[in-house]
Amino acid sequence: FPEMLSNPRLSPVEGTLDVMMNQNVSLSCHVESGSPPVRYTLFKHSQKVSTSNRPDLTPGLFNLTINSASDVGEYKCKAENNITSGGKYSNSLSFTLIEPISKPVLSSLTSQATKGQNVTLSCLSENGSLPITYIFFKGKRSISQPVKMQKREAAMIFLFINSSSDFGTYKCRAENSFRNNTKYSNSFNFTLAEERSHSQPLIISLVLILLLFIIGFALAIPFFIIPSYKASE
């Protein structure tokens, strides 16, 4: 006896909806029950993309190429047979366009530091699909937990310069959902800032006192010379 179709199920053949630009992808539209033959139609939003006719209940396959951001929009499929009026519609699917990350940049507001100083390191990849996960390193040793950034903002780490070993080489690593795409930053080193000699403030103070004494003496001369001159007349 002729049987109406069940609602079809639309799914990616590769099992993932993460795609990159210019990638070829395949979608499968499949009904579990109903009388063949079955005609499958794929839609992007409300626009017809392609049709696949199957003599049995095997899935209809649709091959696509992601050429632009508009190609990741919402997809649905419709299944029809000779007795299903209007057809049955599937779930909807949307691809996520992923972009490889660029080399992150490691920077700080200062490149010089002294022992006992707090400093900040920032790590940012300008390009790449979000979220991006950052990890900071000193040498080959990680010095932070993974920091996942959902926005295009720099990950930051706060350091305390406690000894000469803290002036070593720092790097950061960035990665996202793009397969096999991990990037390391430039190297960054803090340099030891020259500490002022404790004698410098004392010398400056003595010079200022001497200048004030000379200026005061110069201003006081008329008050001593003029009365002396008048007294001698």
Tab-separated table of C-alpha atoms in Angstrom:
chain	number	residue	atom	x	y	z
A	1	PHE	CA	0.000	0.000	0.000
A	2	PRO	CA	1.308	3.549	-0.728
A	3	GLU	CA	2.758	5.169	2.394
A	4	MET	CA	3.275	8.831	3.214
A	5	LEU	CA	6.807	10.009	3.780
A	6	SER	CA	8.266	10.701	7.200
A	7	ASN	CA	9.938	14.060	7.789
A	8	PRO	CA	13.391	13.995	6.178
A	9	ARG	CA	16.580	14.591	8.109
A	10	LEU	CA	19.214	16.950	6.679
A	11	SER	CA	22.804	16.367	7.835
A	12	PRO	CA	26.383	17.075	6.666
A	13	VAL	CA	28.090	14.052	5.103
A	14	GLU	CA	31.413	14.888	6.775
A	15	GLY	CA	29.748	15.296	10.169
A	16	THR	CA	30.812	18.907	10.736
A	17	LEU	CA	29.294	22.268	9.848
A	18	ASP	CA	32.602	24.136	10.213
A	19	VAL	CA	33.768	25.087	6.731
A	20	MET	CA	36.398	27.297	5.133
A	21	MET	CA	36.249	29.463	2.051
A	22	ASN	CA	36.265	27.604	-1.302
A	23	GLN	CA	35.586	24.281	0.422
A	24	ASN	CA	33.421	21.583	-1.195
A	25	VAL	CA	30.769	20.160	1.145
A	26	SER	CA	27.984	17.589	0.840
A	27	LEU	CA	24.575	17.446	2.496
A	28	SER	CA	22.441	14.331	2.865
A	29	CYS	CA	18.637	14.402	2.939
A	30	HIS	CA	17.031	11.144	4.076
A	31	VAL	CA	13.555	9.842	4.974
A	32	GLU	CA	13.177	6.847	7.271
A	33	SER	CA	9.885	5.620	5.842
A	34	GLY	CA	7.466	6.142	2.963
A	35	SER	CA	6.759	4.827	-0.510
A	36	PRO	CA	9.386	5.434	-3.203
A	37	PRO	CA	10.243	6.962	-5.550
A	38	VAL	CA	11.297	10.048	-3.568
A	39	ARG	CA	12.184	13.479	-4.887
A	40	TYR	CA	14.436	15.591	-2.663
A	41	THR	CA	14.753	19.351	-3.085
A	42	LEU	CA	17.377	21.455	-1.273
A	43	PHE	CA	16.608	25.057	-0.355
A	44	LYS	CA	18.825	27.861	0.907
A	45	HIS	CA	16.441	30.104	2.810
A	46	SER	CA	13.438	29.951	0.438
A	47	GLN	CA	15.471	29.659	-2.756
A	48	LYS	CA	15.680	26.324	-4.560
A	49	VAL	CA	19.249	25.071	-4.902
A	50	SER	CA	19.044	21.556	-6.389
A	51	THR	CA	16.859	18.461	-6.808
A	52	SER	CA	17.688	14.744	-6.450
A	53	ASN	CA	15.363	11.912	-7.561
A	54	ARG	CA	15.763	8.530	-5.839
A	55	PRO	CA	13.999	5.301	-6.942
A	56	ASP	CA	14.217	3.964	-3.377
A	57	LEU	CA	14.697	5.266	0.161
A	58	THR	CA	18.432	5.958	-0.192
A	59	PRO	CA	19.455	9.527	0.748
A	60	GLY	CA	19.509	12.383	-1.704
A	61	LEU	CA	22.988	13.932	-1.848
A	62	PHE	CA	23.721	17.585	-2.593
A	63	ASN	CA	27.220	18.889	-3.339
A	64	LEU	CA	27.977	22.536	-2.606
A	65	THR	CA	30.945	24.879	-2.781
A	66	ILE	CA	31.359	27.615	-0.158
A	67	ASN	CA	32.385	30.594	-2.298
A	68	SER	CA	31.234	33.445	-0.061
A	69	ALA	CA	29.823	34.239	3.352
A	70	SER	CA	26.282	34.054	1.915
A	71	ASP	CA	26.811	30.334	1.165
A	72	VAL	CA	26.788	29.484	4.878
A	73	GLY	CA	23.120	30.523	5.275
A	74	GLU	CA	20.250	28.337	6.436
A	75	TYR	CA	19.527	25.156	4.434
A	76	LYS	CA	16.479	22.870	4.423
A	77	CYS	CA	15.323	20.013	2.253
A	78	LYS	CA	11.888	18.822	1.151
A	79	ALA	CA	10.920	15.224	0.407
A	80	GLU	CA	7.999	14.336	-1.873
A	81	ASN	CA	6.438	11.163	-3.241
A	82	ASN	CA	3.254	10.452	-5.196
A	83	ILE	CA	0.920	10.607	-2.206
A	84	THR	CA	2.484	13.192	0.145
A	85	SER	CA	0.683	16.440	-0.596
A	86	GLY	CA	2.970	19.452	-0.396
A	87	GLY	CA	5.927	17.325	0.717
A	88	LYS	CA	7.640	17.076	4.090
A	89	TYR	CA	10.337	19.492	5.290
A	90	SER	CA	13.488	18.710	7.222
A	91	ASN	CA	15.331	20.409	10.050
A	92	SER	CA	17.422	23.451	9.139
A	93	LEU	CA	21.225	23.607	9.009
A	94	SER	CA	23.666	26.514	8.849
A	95	PHE	CA	27.396	26.287	8.197
A	96	THR	CA	29.948	28.165	10.284
A	97	LEU	CA	32.668	29.820	8.237
A	98	ILE	CA	36.049	29.387	9.915
A	99	GLU	CA	39.188	31.348	9.051
A	100	PRO	CA	42.765	30.479	9.969
A	101	ILE	CA	44.329	32.743	12.572
A	102	SER	CA	47.159	35.115	11.798
A	103	LYS	CA	50.424	35.121	13.731
A	104	PRO	CA	49.689	36.667	17.144
A	105	VAL	CA	51.564	39.734	18.336
A	106	LEU	CA	52.997	39.739	21.864
A	107	SER	CA	53.528	43.205	23.344
A	108	SER	CA	53.747	45.198	26.557
A	109	LEU	CA	53.314	48.834	27.527
A	110	THR	CA	56.939	48.857	28.597
A	111	SER	CA	60.026	46.995	27.472
A	112	GLN	CA	62.064	48.008	30.552
A	113	ALA	CA	61.401	46.863	34.079
A	114	THR	CA	63.043	46.814	37.480
A	115	LYS	CA	63.003	44.114	40.126
A	116	GLY	CA	59.860	44.338	42.211
A	117	GLN	CA	57.797	45.786	39.345
A	118	ASN	CA	54.433	44.554	38.015
A	119	VAL	CA	54.211	44.284	34.215
A	120	THR	CA	51.570	43.194	31.681
A	121	LEU	CA	51.857	41.129	28.484
A	122	SER	CA	49.191	41.227	25.737
A	123	CYS	CA	48.665	38.671	22.949
A	124	LEU	CA	46.395	39.290	19.935
A	125	SER	CA	45.697	37.669	16.538
A	126	GLU	CA	44.241	40.297	14.197
A	127	ASN	CA	42.611	37.718	11.895
A	128	GLY	CA	40.904	34.368	12.362
A	129	SER	CA	37.467	33.102	13.302
A	130	LEU	CA	36.448	33.367	16.944
A	131	PRO	CA	36.775	32.118	19.598
A	132	ILE	CA	40.580	32.160	19.818
A	133	THR	CA	42.455	30.448	22.648
A	134	TYR	CA	45.753	31.924	23.882
A	135	ILE	CA	48.497	30.458	26.097
A	136	PHE	CA	51.566	32.358	27.385
A	137	PHE	CA	55.055	30.860	27.633
A	138	LYS	CA	58.383	31.773	29.183
A	139	GLY	CA	60.954	29.825	27.249
A	140	LYS	CA	59.264	26.482	26.550
A	141	ARG	CA	57.267	26.460	29.781
A	142	SER	CA	53.627	27.557	29.821
A	143	ILE	CA	52.925	30.197	32.468
A	144	SER	CA	49.157	30.521	32.057
A	145	GLN	CA	45.986	28.532	31.695
A	146	PRO	CA	44.347	28.623	28.225
A	147	VAL	CA	42.510	31.931	27.791
A	148	LYS	CA	39.540	31.704	25.376
A	149	MET	CA	38.564	35.060	23.857
A	150	GLN	CA	35.073	35.334	22.348
A	151	LYS	CA	35.761	38.860	21.052
A	152	ARG	CA	38.560	40.364	18.979
A	153	GLU	CA	40.430	41.461	22.079
A	154	ALA	CA	43.902	40.753	23.404
A	155	ALA	CA	44.460	38.129	26.061
A	156	MET	CA	46.479	39.544	28.958
A	157	ILE	CA	48.714	38.175	31.675
A	158	PHE	CA	50.085	40.039	34.699
A	159	LEU	CA	53.639	39.310	35.829
A	160	PHE	CA	55.735	40.267	38.833
A	161	ILE	CA	59.419	40.809	38.088
A	162	ASN	CA	61.013	39.210	41.116
A	163	SER	CA	64.449	38.087	39.947
A	164	SER	CA	66.844	38.234	37.000
A	165	SER	CA	65.319	35.017	35.612
A	166	ASP	CA	62.053	36.901	35.035
A	167	PHE	CA	63.794	38.877	32.282
A	168	GLY	CA	63.773	35.763	30.024
A	169	THR	CA	62.126	35.280	26.627
A	170	TYR	CA	58.324	35.296	26.480
A	171	LYS	CA	55.998	34.035	23.728
A	172	CYS	CA	52.306	33.298	23.265
A	173	ARG	CA	50.384	30.740	21.214
A	174	ALA	CA	47.019	31.167	19.486
A	175	GLU	CA	44.626	28.607	18.029
A	176	ASN	CA	40.990	28.335	16.933
A	177	SER	CA	38.707	25.638	15.489
A	178	PHE	CA	40.510	25.681	12.134
A	179	ARG	CA	42.235	22.304	11.870
A	180	ASN	CA	46.033	22.133	12.268
A	181	ASN	CA	46.343	25.893	12.636
A	182	THR	CA	48.397	26.850	15.693
A	183	LYS	CA	50.503	30.010	15.539
A	184	TYR	CA	53.262	31.299	17.837
A	185	SER	CA	53.994	34.964	18.398
A	186	ASN	CA	57.170	36.985	18.231
A	187	SER	CA	59.589	36.754	21.154
A	188	PHE	CA	59.494	39.448	23.824
A	189	ASN	CA	62.162	40.276	26.408
A	190	PHE	CA	62.099	42.768	29.237
A	191	THR	CA	65.327	44.656	29.791
A	192	LEU	CA	66.555	45.824	33.182
A	193	ALA	CA	65.939	49.535	33.609
A	194	GLU	CA	68.868	51.528	34.968
A	195	GLU	CA	68.226	52.375	38.584
A	196	ARG	CA	69.014	55.928	39.619
A	197	SER	CA	71.941	56.377	41.933
A	198	HIS	CA	70.917	57.330	45.475
A	199	SER	CA	73.534	60.117	45.399
A	200	GLN	CA	71.882	61.903	42.454
A	201	PRO	CA	69.029	63.473	44.468
A	202	LEU	CA	71.513	64.617	47.120
A	203	ILE	CA	73.780	66.272	44.536
A	204	ILE	CA	70.812	68.003	42.904
A	205	SER	CA	69.632	69.274	46.303
A	206	LEU	CA	73.074	70.651	47.166
A	207	VAL	CA	73.339	72.430	43.811
A	208	LEU	CA	69.926	74.054	44.312
A	209	ILE	CA	70.848	75.167	47.832
A	210	LEU	CA	74.097	76.672	46.528
A	211	LEU	CA	72.264	78.515	43.763
A	212	LEU	CA	69.740	79.891	46.236
A	213	PHE	CA	72.586	81.015	48.517
A	214	ILE	CA	74.344	82.823	45.637
A	215	ILE	CA	71.124	84.494	44.509
A	216	GLY	CA	70.309	85.545	48.088
A	217	PHE	CA	73.823	86.922	48.594
A	218	ALA	CA	73.612	88.875	45.327
A	219	LEU	CA	70.301	90.399	46.331
A	220	ALA	CA	71.627	91.326	49.792
A	221	ILE	CA	74.778	93.164	48.541
A	222	PRO	CA	73.028	96.517	47.828
A	223	PHE	CA	71.640	96.620	51.345
A	224	PHE	CA	75.168	96.377	52.840
A	225	ILE	CA	77.200	98.422	50.349
A	226	ILE	CA	74.899	101.469	50.006
A	227	PRO	CA	74.566	102.188	53.764
A	228	SER	CA	78.327	101.762	54.183
A	229	TYR	CA	78.955	104.187	51.328
A	230	LYS	CA	76.615	106.828	52.825
A	231	ALA	CA	78.185	106.458	56.247
A	232	SER	CA	81.640	107.203	54.829
A	233	GLU	CA	80.567	110.505	53.195
